[in-house]
Amino acid sequence: MMAGGLVRSLVLILAVAICGAASVFQPISDSHRSAALDVFVPVDGSYKSLEEAYEALKTLEILGIDKKSDLSSAACENVVKVLASPSSTLKDAFYALSVNGILKCKSGEDVPKDIVSKLQAGVKDAKLLLDFYYSVRGLVLVKEQFSGTDLSLGDAEAVFRSVKALSQSDGRWRYSSSNPESSTFAAGLAFETLAGVISLAPSEIDQSLIQTLKTGILKVFDNIRKYDDGTFYFDESEGPISTTASVIRGLTSLAASDSTGLNLPGDKIVGLAKFFLGVGIPGDAKDFFNQIDALACLEDNRFSVPLILSLPSTVISLTKKEPLKVKVGTVLGSKAPALSVKLVQALSSGSKGSSVINNQELKFDAVSATYFLDSFPKNFDVGKYTFVFEILLDESANEKAYVTEAQIKVPVATTGAITIEDAEIAVLDSDVGSVESEKKLDLTKDGAVSLSANHLQKLRLSLQLTTPLGHVFKPHQAFLKLKHESQVEHIFLLKTSGKKSELVLDFLGLVEKLYYLSGKYEIQLTIGDASMENSLLSNIGHIELDLPQRPEKAASPPLQPTDPYSRYGPKAEISHIFRVPEKLPAKQLSLIFLGLIVLPFIGFLIGLTRLGVNIKSFPSSVGAATSALLFHGGIGAVLLLYVLFWVKLDLFTTLKALSLLGVFLLFVGHRTLSHLAAASNKLKSA
């Protein structure tokens, strides 16, 4: 269990690190809603436990997915059963009340008295943090769901002190006084518990206790971790998502109480929101619930609601003259209040601190709720940029209800058509570098070039790449591939120097790399870049190389792998000739041979009569005659079975059949012999 949690934790940290490096955050969208239906799938219409049911129902409710009618029957049945059972545990009672708060299985003044007594006893007898948590939070749920219920804690300050006694000096909390192990996850549970104690207290809690608690909260933030893009999160053995969600639930619960006066720094709030948005869509149901529930707590809290700036697309095409579009909303995708968005800077990755756009306020489209910049300055070229935005709230009142980052940095890539000019390929003399043959290249046509060279010559390829503004463009990938007719390939990179990208191949120094293979080489040029809309893959032509013979000790060319997909291709057609049927004799001849086979049997019968075989003792009565005939038939069947055993039957099959025939013969044979013995006794007595 711990190992699985650790692996999941490492994977999530890596995912957040990748997202954090990109600094692109998107609010909760339809992708989460679609994924939630796949993650929270009930088995046979219900969930394994009330805890799973609550997490699924709560997540779907926050995302605006109505599945209550499909799940209410089985879930409410469990809720009613748990609330009516005096043997229910504190945990089961808490989650039953949590599910009831969503599905409204029991409402009004029908207070489950047994559960209330159990929860109150749980608060009184609690020694563990989880017992305090389930008892106190359960009583809070009863108070919220059942009207006219007085559940105030008479000894609220004593309970407060008992829970506070589990805190540590480093901001972490223990699960019990007898266990020194502490965690930040437990701190979140403790904050929720104390918020419940404050709400159930009949009078205001001593402010010195509240102040001590607020000091402990500040210590919790000493354990917070941060990425370079301003993302904040907590991490313990339970995993970063569970731990951070626990702290957020605790802090928002405390902030809901007027007596605490809790206020958190705006950068921490936005950083925590960015953490949950940065992990994408978790595949684990528990992580999915913690992500959505934590974001819902951040969206509905009393200190500040974080606003998230997002770009529908971080790639802008200059060829299509696409505008820059920006959206601002809450973490769950709700609309933001009236505000303005300013593009403070657009820093090019190739420049040293110079900005091509400065303090440009974006226009607002009320229909799509999008801020946009429809035109860029003339010096805005293709490449990679870092856009720096500022969000300015229009009304001063909103500055207290909402919080944003001071400056939001977003990576943006601009693309365009790159011009390829002065492309030429030439064969040079190796000694003096004079041009032996030179050809201009039309890279829109394949196979237009035919060259020849020997090992004492060079091959030069040069071209010039320019951006739409005429600046030198250095592509991310630019290489030349030579492919021998034996399928041996060699790749060479082009280098950009000054205004030109160039490659010079000295065949004298490459004979070993080319394995001394003379013959025809196909020439292929590849140029590609993320900012290049017209990336190129061109078959320039071929070159005939005349290289020296390979020495005995020189390396042989590697064997070329066969195409793995060739085995699935069509096979050669199989032509099969059936055996020519043998010629059969005439029908009349077959009948003659059949007669010859039957004749010996007829002769056998005639021979029996000639020999005077006595068949006078053959029974004349119907029953005895039937037994006699069956007996003789059984003997014939045994003889036939022997023949079949010799021809095709195996021993086991023969023995099975013989055992059945033996029992049959024993029965009919006994009746036949009994009849003969009785007939013989009658003759003797006569």
XYZ file of C-alpha atoms in Angstrom:
686
model
C 0.000 0.000 0.000
C 2.755 2.393 0.967
C 4.816 1.415 -2.064
C 1.882 1.986 -4.405
C 1.244 5.391 -2.830
C 4.890 6.310 -3.180
C 4.953 5.362 -6.854
C 1.763 7.345 -7.499
C 3.246 10.267 -5.610
C 6.400 10.240 -7.718
C 4.400 10.048 -10.944
C 2.216 12.968 -9.896
C 5.200 15.058 -8.872
C 6.777 14.421 -12.261
C 3.552 15.361 -14.033
C 3.257 18.576 -12.071
C 6.908 19.353 -12.728
C 6.361 18.997 -16.458
C 3.233 21.126 -16.374
C 4.944 23.618 -14.140
C 7.823 23.987 -16.555
C 5.353 24.859 -19.311
C 3.397 27.293 -17.069
C 0.181 26.618 -18.965
C -2.869 26.078 -16.755
C -6.414 25.440 -17.870
C -9.522 25.584 -15.620
C -11.715 22.528 -15.147
C -13.444 21.776 -18.441
C -15.632 19.204 -20.179
C -12.629 16.886 -20.359
C -12.847 16.445 -16.589
C -16.584 15.849 -16.775
C -16.153 13.182 -19.409
C -13.331 11.538 -17.463
C -15.358 11.566 -14.225
C -17.991 9.327 -15.809
C -15.261 6.806 -16.604
C -13.464 7.023 -13.252
C -16.484 6.848 -10.935
C -18.216 3.798 -12.374
C -20.470 1.934 -9.905
C -20.486 -1.863 -9.830
C -24.004 -3.211 -10.362
C -25.465 0.206 -9.596
C -23.663 0.797 -6.299
C -20.230 1.476 -4.787
C -18.220 -0.762 -2.482
C -18.522 1.576 0.502
C -20.248 4.767 1.582
C -16.866 6.511 1.445
C -16.528 5.708 -2.263
C -20.154 6.656 -2.840
C -19.654 10.047 -1.166
C -16.487 10.815 -3.127
C -18.178 9.918 -6.405
C -21.387 11.835 -5.654
C -19.489 14.878 -4.380
C -17.239 14.992 -7.441
C -20.119 14.604 -9.882
C -22.122 17.264 -8.005
C -19.269 19.788 -8.181
C -18.813 19.112 -11.904
C -22.548 19.605 -12.522
C -23.213 15.994 -13.557
C -26.612 14.762 -12.385
C -26.373 11.036 -11.588
C -28.309 11.109 -8.295
C -31.334 9.305 -9.715
C -29.154 6.412 -10.901
C -27.312 6.008 -7.594
C -29.790 7.134 -4.944
C -31.617 3.816 -4.524
C -28.673 1.640 -3.450
C -26.834 4.475 -1.663
C -29.893 5.564 0.355
C -30.535 1.983 1.357
C -27.051 1.825 2.883
C -27.439 5.244 4.482
C -30.699 4.320 6.223
C -29.214 1.002 7.332
C -26.112 2.628 8.857
C -28.020 5.460 10.565
C -30.485 2.968 12.071
C -27.847 0.531 13.300
C -26.474 1.054 16.846
C -23.361 -0.946 15.895
C -22.242 1.415 13.113
C -18.722 2.799 13.436
C -17.977 6.522 13.658
C -16.479 6.444 10.172
C -19.536 4.743 8.664
C -21.841 7.206 10.412
C -19.820 10.172 9.104
C -19.902 8.994 5.476
C -23.561 7.996 5.750
C -24.369 11.563 6.831
C -22.127 12.926 4.051
C -24.019 10.910 1.410
C -27.318 11.913 3.025
C -26.364 15.562 2.655
C -26.210 15.066 -1.125
C -29.062 12.619 -1.767
C -31.410 13.800 1.046
C -32.283 10.224 2.014
C -33.409 11.384 5.498
C -34.386 14.991 6.168
C -36.633 17.237 8.206
C -36.976 16.623 11.912
C -36.452 12.861 11.727
C -33.156 12.973 13.639
C -31.339 9.618 13.950
C -31.062 9.716 17.753
C -28.881 6.620 18.080
C -26.291 8.087 15.737
C -26.349 11.435 17.520
C -25.733 9.706 20.835
C -22.931 7.683 19.272
C -21.276 10.805 17.854
C -21.558 12.698 21.126
C -20.089 9.742 22.980
C -17.376 9.578 20.356
C -16.374 13.182 21.044
C -16.336 12.531 24.778
C -14.293 9.320 24.626
C -12.041 10.201 21.679
C -8.291 9.724 22.021
C -7.334 9.520 18.367
C -7.431 12.383 15.879
C -9.615 10.386 13.481
C -12.146 9.705 16.251
C -12.345 13.443 16.954
C -12.640 14.119 13.227
C -15.471 11.662 12.474
C -17.396 12.553 15.648
C -17.186 16.345 15.398
C -17.678 16.538 11.629
C -20.552 14.068 11.935
C -22.294 16.304 14.458
C -21.777 19.287 12.140
C -23.482 17.329 9.330
C -26.407 16.442 11.610
C -26.791 20.105 12.553
C -26.798 21.144 8.882
C -29.202 18.445 7.668
C -31.780 18.178 10.438
C -33.625 21.323 11.471
C -34.262 22.206 15.093
C -31.393 20.085 16.401
C -29.368 21.476 19.299
C -25.985 19.776 19.183
C -23.849 22.357 20.945
C -20.771 21.088 22.760
C -20.909 22.148 26.395
C -17.195 21.438 26.832
C -16.122 22.808 23.450
C -12.930 24.443 24.794
C -11.878 21.155 26.439
C -12.362 19.350 23.126
C -10.474 22.151 21.357
C -7.523 21.736 23.754
C -7.574 17.939 23.387
C -7.282 18.221 19.611
C -4.727 21.034 19.808
C -2.578 18.870 22.096
C -1.830 16.628 19.089
C -0.039 19.466 17.231
C 3.714 19.590 16.767
C 6.078 22.538 16.826
C 6.855 22.138 13.099
C 3.209 22.588 12.055
C 2.501 18.885 11.624
C -0.042 16.979 13.725
C -0.058 13.522 15.284
C -2.858 10.972 14.946
C -2.616 10.043 18.628
C -0.757 11.154 21.745
C 0.943 7.756 22.014
C 2.300 7.823 18.448
C 5.107 10.333 17.755
C 4.635 10.094 13.981
C 3.136 13.277 12.536
C 2.142 14.565 9.099
C 0.809 17.580 7.261
C -2.142 15.474 6.071
C -3.159 15.060 9.715
C -2.895 18.846 10.138
C -5.624 19.283 7.524
C -7.880 16.827 9.393
C -7.188 18.683 12.645
C -8.105 22.045 11.078
C -11.435 20.632 9.870
C -12.086 19.158 13.297
C -11.339 22.433 15.100
C -13.551 24.317 12.644
C -16.342 21.916 13.600
C -15.692 22.463 17.322
C -15.929 26.234 16.812
C -19.251 25.906 14.950
C -20.712 23.595 17.655
C -19.489 25.683 20.593
C -22.358 27.307 22.572
C -20.252 30.441 23.027
C -17.191 31.968 21.425
C -13.932 30.053 21.878
C -11.206 31.757 23.902
C -9.311 34.029 21.498
C -5.981 32.929 22.966
C -6.708 29.415 21.682
C -7.663 30.830 18.258
C -4.455 32.861 18.160
C -2.386 29.796 19.058
C -4.119 27.916 16.251
C -3.353 30.669 13.725
C 0.291 30.545 14.754
C 0.254 26.800 14.075
C -1.236 27.420 10.638
C 1.666 29.711 9.755
C 4.048 26.926 10.773
C 2.273 24.553 8.388
C 3.239 26.847 5.527
C 6.864 26.402 6.507
C 6.503 22.879 5.057
C 5.098 24.054 1.743
C 7.000 23.299 -1.466
C 7.266 25.495 -4.517
C 8.066 25.305 -8.217
C 9.719 28.078 -10.170
C 6.421 29.038 -11.838
C 4.769 29.850 -8.503
C 3.039 26.499 -7.923
C 2.680 25.569 -4.233
C 1.888 22.162 -2.732
C 2.367 19.991 0.351
C 3.815 16.512 0.218
C 3.832 13.649 2.708
C 3.618 9.868 2.567
C -0.081 10.131 1.599
C 0.952 11.814 -1.655
C 0.984 15.471 -2.769
C -2.627 15.564 -3.989
C -4.171 14.021 -0.857
C -1.977 16.057 1.493
C -2.564 19.386 -0.238
C -6.308 18.735 -0.509
C -6.481 17.909 3.209
C -4.810 21.205 4.148
C -7.050 23.220 1.818
C -10.226 21.632 3.227
C -9.045 22.404 6.750
C -8.100 26.005 6.019
C -11.315 26.813 4.147
C -13.357 25.259 6.968
C -11.590 27.475 9.491
C -11.952 30.532 7.296
C -15.709 29.979 7.166
C -15.876 30.871 10.877
C -16.050 34.577 11.652
C -14.248 34.116 14.956
C -11.013 32.925 13.357
C -10.445 35.932 11.100
C -8.191 33.722 8.987
C -6.577 35.303 5.955
C -4.025 33.687 3.653
C -1.517 35.295 1.269
C -2.876 35.636 -2.256
C 0.192 34.106 -3.931
C -0.215 30.943 -1.816
C -3.873 30.620 -2.810
C -3.131 30.991 -6.519
C -0.120 28.681 -6.228
C -2.213 25.930 -4.606
C -4.851 26.309 -7.326
C -2.191 26.042 -10.028
C -0.931 22.833 -8.448
C -4.266 21.067 -8.823
C -4.834 22.431 -12.320
C -1.322 21.380 -13.312
C -1.805 17.673 -12.603
C -4.301 17.343 -15.455
C -6.873 14.552 -15.114
C -5.921 11.944 -12.483
C -6.750 8.342 -13.297
C -7.200 7.357 -9.651
C -10.668 7.952 -8.144
C -9.280 9.162 -4.793
C -6.926 11.661 -6.458
C -9.711 12.786 -8.794
C -11.998 13.509 -5.835
C -9.277 15.335 -3.894
C -8.450 17.487 -6.922
C -12.029 18.554 -7.646
C -13.012 18.938 -3.985
C -9.948 21.081 -3.207
C -10.615 23.316 -6.208
C -14.244 23.673 -5.117
C -13.038 24.736 -1.660
C -10.774 27.354 -3.244
C -13.602 28.627 -5.431
C -15.995 28.992 -2.508
C -14.044 30.411 0.411
C -14.073 33.529 2.574
C -10.580 34.834 2.000
C -10.013 35.108 -1.772
C -11.115 33.294 -4.911
C -8.188 32.645 -7.287
C -8.541 33.701 -10.915
C -6.749 31.714 -13.612
C -5.560 33.145 -16.918
C -5.494 30.602 -19.740
C -4.869 30.577 -23.475
C -7.108 28.446 -25.721
C -4.043 27.992 -27.912
C -0.393 28.772 -27.219
C 0.481 28.548 -30.929
C -0.227 31.551 -33.168
C 0.024 31.382 -36.947
C 1.307 34.564 -38.562
C 0.400 33.188 -41.973
C -3.260 32.891 -41.006
C -3.072 36.147 -39.043
C -4.524 34.495 -35.963
C -5.250 36.781 -33.002
C -3.996 36.220 -29.473
C -6.874 34.948 -27.323
C -6.936 34.916 -23.524
C -9.570 33.752 -21.063
C -9.845 34.524 -17.368
C -12.045 32.529 -15.015
C -12.192 30.693 -11.737
C -10.600 27.289 -11.197
C -13.887 25.521 -11.982
C -14.407 27.553 -15.143
C -16.899 30.106 -13.846
C -16.903 33.601 -15.300
C -14.605 36.200 -13.790
C -15.781 39.621 -12.588
C -15.231 42.778 -14.608
C -11.518 43.190 -15.242
C -8.950 44.096 -17.867
C -6.006 42.119 -19.199
C -2.775 43.738 -20.253
C 0.052 42.173 -22.229
C 2.979 43.714 -20.395
C 5.794 42.134 -22.386
C 6.468 39.631 -25.151
C 10.011 38.386 -24.600
C 11.665 36.501 -27.439
C 13.702 33.454 -26.485
C 16.463 34.551 -28.823
C 16.758 38.071 -27.458
C 18.388 39.237 -24.249
C 15.618 40.895 -22.278
C 14.230 42.971 -25.160
C 10.471 42.938 -25.618
C 8.693 43.211 -28.965
C 5.333 44.115 -27.357
C 4.950 46.434 -24.374
C 1.915 47.354 -22.255
C -0.711 46.384 -24.794
C -4.237 46.189 -23.343
C -6.346 43.390 -24.785
C -9.863 43.944 -26.143
C -12.821 42.085 -24.669
C -15.446 40.078 -26.551
C -18.500 39.752 -24.301
C -20.095 36.997 -26.426
C -17.211 34.542 -26.042
C -15.908 36.079 -22.781
C -12.480 36.271 -24.419
C -9.781 38.919 -24.320
C -7.908 39.260 -27.605
C -5.180 41.087 -29.460
C -6.087 41.095 -33.149
C -2.890 42.594 -34.555
C 0.774 42.374 -33.753
C 3.503 44.971 -34.333
C 5.479 44.810 -37.560
C 8.596 43.544 -35.802
C 6.766 40.482 -34.445
C 8.364 37.460 -36.115
C 8.157 33.675 -35.853
C 9.779 32.042 -32.859
C 9.277 31.251 -29.201
C 8.153 33.939 -26.788
C 7.269 34.384 -23.159
C 4.169 36.526 -22.825
C 3.806 38.388 -19.522
C 0.222 39.312 -18.582
C -1.336 41.402 -15.848
C -4.931 41.169 -14.620
C -6.462 44.369 -13.281
C -9.802 44.145 -11.455
C -12.108 47.000 -12.380
C -13.765 47.544 -8.998
C -11.908 47.958 -5.723
C -14.422 45.674 -3.971
C -13.377 42.799 -6.186
C -9.790 43.108 -5.041
C -10.856 41.629 -1.701
C -13.003 38.818 -3.153
C -10.624 37.714 -5.893
C -6.897 37.220 -6.116
C -4.554 36.881 -9.093
C -0.867 36.611 -9.709
C 1.014 39.854 -10.008
C 2.300 38.768 -13.413
C 1.454 35.620 -15.366
C 4.102 34.232 -17.694
C 2.911 32.006 -20.545
C 5.098 30.429 -23.255
C 3.781 31.146 -26.751
C 5.066 29.895 -30.106
C 4.443 31.776 -33.347
C 4.606 29.996 -36.674
C 4.933 31.136 -40.250
C 6.117 30.208 -43.728
C 9.915 30.101 -43.991
C 11.475 31.176 -47.277
C 14.133 28.864 -48.754
C 16.448 30.678 -51.150
C 19.738 30.137 -53.004
C 19.591 26.373 -52.622
C 22.392 24.722 -54.564
C 24.423 21.547 -54.558
C 27.918 21.179 -55.992
C 30.769 18.693 -56.398
C 34.112 20.285 -55.470
C 37.681 19.316 -56.259
C 39.269 18.214 -53.015
C 42.687 19.813 -53.618
C 41.906 23.391 -54.617
C 38.172 23.504 -53.835
C 37.197 24.473 -57.355
C 33.666 23.703 -58.478
C 33.549 20.555 -60.589
C 29.809 20.682 -61.179
C 27.083 22.828 -59.611
C 23.293 22.770 -59.814
C 20.546 24.993 -58.517
C 17.932 23.161 -56.498
C 14.209 23.297 -56.943
C 13.117 21.703 -53.699
C 9.527 21.451 -54.889
C 10.550 18.722 -57.360
C 11.888 15.268 -56.484
C 14.765 13.502 -58.203
C 15.848 16.442 -60.328
C 19.595 16.177 -59.567
C 22.059 13.604 -60.881
C 25.706 13.892 -59.763
C 28.865 11.789 -59.750
C 32.009 12.015 -57.628
C 34.986 9.988 -56.434
C 36.723 9.730 -53.084
C 39.011 12.677 -53.895
C 36.132 15.123 -54.230
C 33.650 16.890 -51.954
C 29.908 17.465 -51.939
C 28.575 20.851 -50.847
C 24.969 21.728 -50.109
C 24.015 25.296 -49.200
C 20.783 27.235 -48.807
C 19.411 30.291 -47.037
C 16.400 30.225 -44.673
C 14.628 33.474 -43.825
C 11.598 34.364 -41.710
C 8.634 36.407 -43.002
C 10.489 39.528 -41.791
C 13.675 38.546 -43.622
C 15.659 37.453 -40.568
C 17.956 34.434 -40.675
C 16.116 31.339 -39.525
C 17.930 28.528 -37.718
C 15.779 25.402 -37.882
C 15.705 22.884 -35.071
C 16.315 20.049 -37.554
C 18.211 20.266 -40.832
C 20.014 17.220 -42.147
C 20.987 15.431 -45.335
C 20.564 11.686 -45.767
C 22.552 9.543 -48.193
C 20.984 6.138 -48.854
C 22.990 3.502 -50.735
C 21.268 1.104 -53.085
C 21.973 -1.621 -50.507
C 19.716 0.352 -48.080
C 22.646 1.524 -45.900
C 21.855 5.078 -44.706
C 24.033 7.950 -43.460
C 22.809 11.224 -41.928
C 24.730 14.520 -41.877
C 23.661 17.724 -40.110
C 23.618 21.133 -41.766
C 25.239 24.002 -39.881
C 24.034 27.602 -39.980
C 26.799 30.161 -40.248
C 26.007 33.777 -41.010
C 23.082 33.873 -43.376
C 23.540 30.416 -44.879
C 22.971 26.830 -43.802
C 25.686 24.683 -45.320
C 27.062 21.147 -45.380
C 30.360 20.010 -46.943
C 31.087 16.273 -47.232
C 34.733 15.311 -47.824
C 34.479 11.803 -49.272
C 38.159 11.104 -48.623
C 37.534 11.326 -44.899
C 34.229 9.491 -45.139
C 35.230 6.351 -47.020
C 35.333 4.284 -43.820
C 31.983 5.652 -42.628
C 30.550 4.843 -46.059
C 32.039 1.291 -45.778
C 33.804 1.781 -49.133
C 30.478 1.213 -50.865
C 30.543 2.527 -54.409
C 27.424 2.979 -56.431
C 24.269 5.008 -56.401
C 23.261 7.066 -53.322
C 19.837 8.693 -52.998
C 20.016 12.263 -51.574
C 17.256 13.386 -49.201
C 17.023 16.782 -47.463
C 14.936 17.302 -44.285
C 14.239 20.688 -42.683
C 11.812 21.050 -39.798
C 10.991 23.283 -36.854
C 8.027 23.910 -34.549
C 7.831 27.474 -35.875
C 8.057 26.398 -39.523
C 4.707 25.843 -41.201
C 6.271 24.604 -44.454
C 8.625 21.946 -43.112
C 10.469 20.169 -45.905
C 11.231 16.571 -46.877
C 12.676 16.562 -50.378
C 14.277 13.810 -52.455
C 16.869 15.927 -54.240
C 18.168 13.230 -56.570
C 21.153 10.873 -56.517
C 24.929 10.801 -56.716
C 27.155 8.081 -58.149
C 30.171 7.543 -55.899
C 33.358 5.814 -56.998
C 35.160 4.734 -53.831
C 38.276 2.533 -53.361
C 38.007 -1.187 -52.733
C 37.366 -2.088 -49.110
C 40.503 -3.359 -47.319
C 40.301 -6.782 -45.673
C 40.368 -5.405 -42.123
C 37.852 -2.640 -42.803
C 34.406 -2.851 -41.206
C 31.685 -4.413 -43.280
C 28.365 -2.624 -43.766
C 25.746 -3.648 -41.198
C 23.005 -6.065 -42.119
C 19.813 -4.210 -42.857
C 16.817 -5.255 -40.794
C 13.897 -6.703 -42.630
C 10.631 -4.877 -42.568
C 8.668 -6.315 -39.607
C 5.412 -5.592 -41.408
C 6.403 -7.630 -44.444
C 5.299 -10.818 -42.686
C 1.736 -9.520 -42.742
C 1.781 -8.807 -46.456
C 0.125 -10.959 -49.122
C 1.671 -14.381 -49.574
C 2.389 -16.135 -52.870
C -0.641 -17.884 -54.286
C -0.662 -21.621 -53.668
C -1.808 -23.735 -56.632
C -2.909 -27.240 -55.503
C -3.576 -30.146 -57.877
C -5.821 -32.845 -56.427
C -5.048 -36.510 -57.075
C -6.653 -37.849 -60.254
C -9.416 -40.311 -59.238
C -8.601 -43.960 -59.928
C -10.591 -45.751 -62.599
C -13.351 -47.944 -61.133
C -14.470 -51.259 -62.662
C -17.803 -51.599 -64.421
C -20.937 -51.946 -62.268
C -21.758 -55.396 -63.639
C -18.329 -56.676 -62.688
C -18.809 -55.407 -59.105
C -22.141 -57.253 -58.837
C -20.529 -60.480 -60.062
C -17.877 -60.241 -57.344
C -20.610 -59.556 -54.737
C -22.341 -62.758 -55.810
C -19.118 -64.700 -55.556
C -18.705 -63.431 -51.968
C -22.263 -64.454 -50.988
C -21.999 -67.933 -52.568
C -19.724 -69.399 -49.842
C -22.311 -68.451 -47.192
C -25.045 -70.186 -49.138
C -22.741 -73.148 -49.517
C -22.179 -73.100 -45.766
C -25.907 -73.366 -45.081
C -26.292 -76.171 -47.611
C -23.352 -77.953 -46.049
C -25.003 -77.801 -42.632
C -28.110 -79.546 -43.982
C -26.021 -82.181 -45.754
C -24.102 -82.928 -42.589
C -27.329 -83.416 -40.718
C -26.962 -80.660 -38.230
C -29.525 -81.053 -35.491
C -31.535 -77.919 -34.910
C -34.526 -79.767 -33.504
C -33.680 -78.546 -29.989
C -34.002 -74.923 -31.041
C -36.728 -73.464 -28.855
C -40.135 -73.132 -30.449
C -41.762 -70.830 -27.901
C -41.555 -67.094 -28.563
C -39.738 -66.125 -25.345
C -37.191 -68.958 -25.470
C -36.630 -68.505 -29.211
C -36.013 -64.795 -28.716
C -33.441 -65.509 -26.003
C -31.717 -68.061 -28.224
C -31.593 -65.686 -31.176
C -30.239 -62.885 -28.982
C -27.636 -65.249 -27.529
C -26.367 -66.268 -30.956
C -26.515 -62.648 -32.118
C -24.459 -61.595 -29.057
C -21.820 -64.205 -29.925
C -21.734 -62.807 -33.460
C -21.412 -59.269 -32.058
C -18.426 -60.349 -29.942
C -16.772 -61.823 -33.047
C -17.501 -58.606 -34.960
C -16.035 -56.575 -32.061
C -12.810 -58.567 -32.341
C -12.659 -57.706 -36.031
C -13.219 -54.012 -35.312
C -10.526 -54.082 -32.609
C -8.122 -55.471 -35.165
C -9.109 -52.851 -37.753
C -9.527 -49.547 -35.875
C -10.674 -49.666 -32.224
C -8.317 -49.123 -29.305
C -8.063 -51.465 -26.327
C -10.039 -49.330 -23.855
C -12.970 -48.841 -26.213
C -13.009 -52.561 -27.020
C -12.991 -53.544 -23.336
C -15.884 -51.191 -22.563
C -17.983 -52.633 -25.395
C -16.995 -56.199 -24.473
C -18.031 -55.713 -20.847
C -21.486 -54.566 -21.942
C -21.822 -57.457 -24.385
C -20.630 -59.899 -21.694
C -23.384 -58.853 -19.292
C -25.912 -59.128 -22.129
C -24.686 -62.618 -23.105
C -24.731 -63.776 -19.490
C -28.393 -62.825 -19.185
C -29.740 -64.225 -22.488
C -27.413 -67.268 -22.331
C -28.681 -68.187 -18.876
C -32.284 -68.058 -20.056
C -31.483 -70.157 -23.146
C -29.637 -72.854 -21.179
C -32.392 -72.865 -18.542
C -34.942 -73.570 -21.257
C -32.836 -76.411 -22.725
C -32.334 -77.958 -19.275
C -36.062 -77.800 -18.563
C -36.880 -79.414 -21.927
C -34.332 -82.215 -21.295
C -35.848 -82.988 -17.844
C -39.325 -83.309 -19.380
C -38.026 -85.860 -21.934
C -36.342 -87.927 -19.232
C -39.422 -87.946 -17.023
C -41.599 -88.961 -19.962
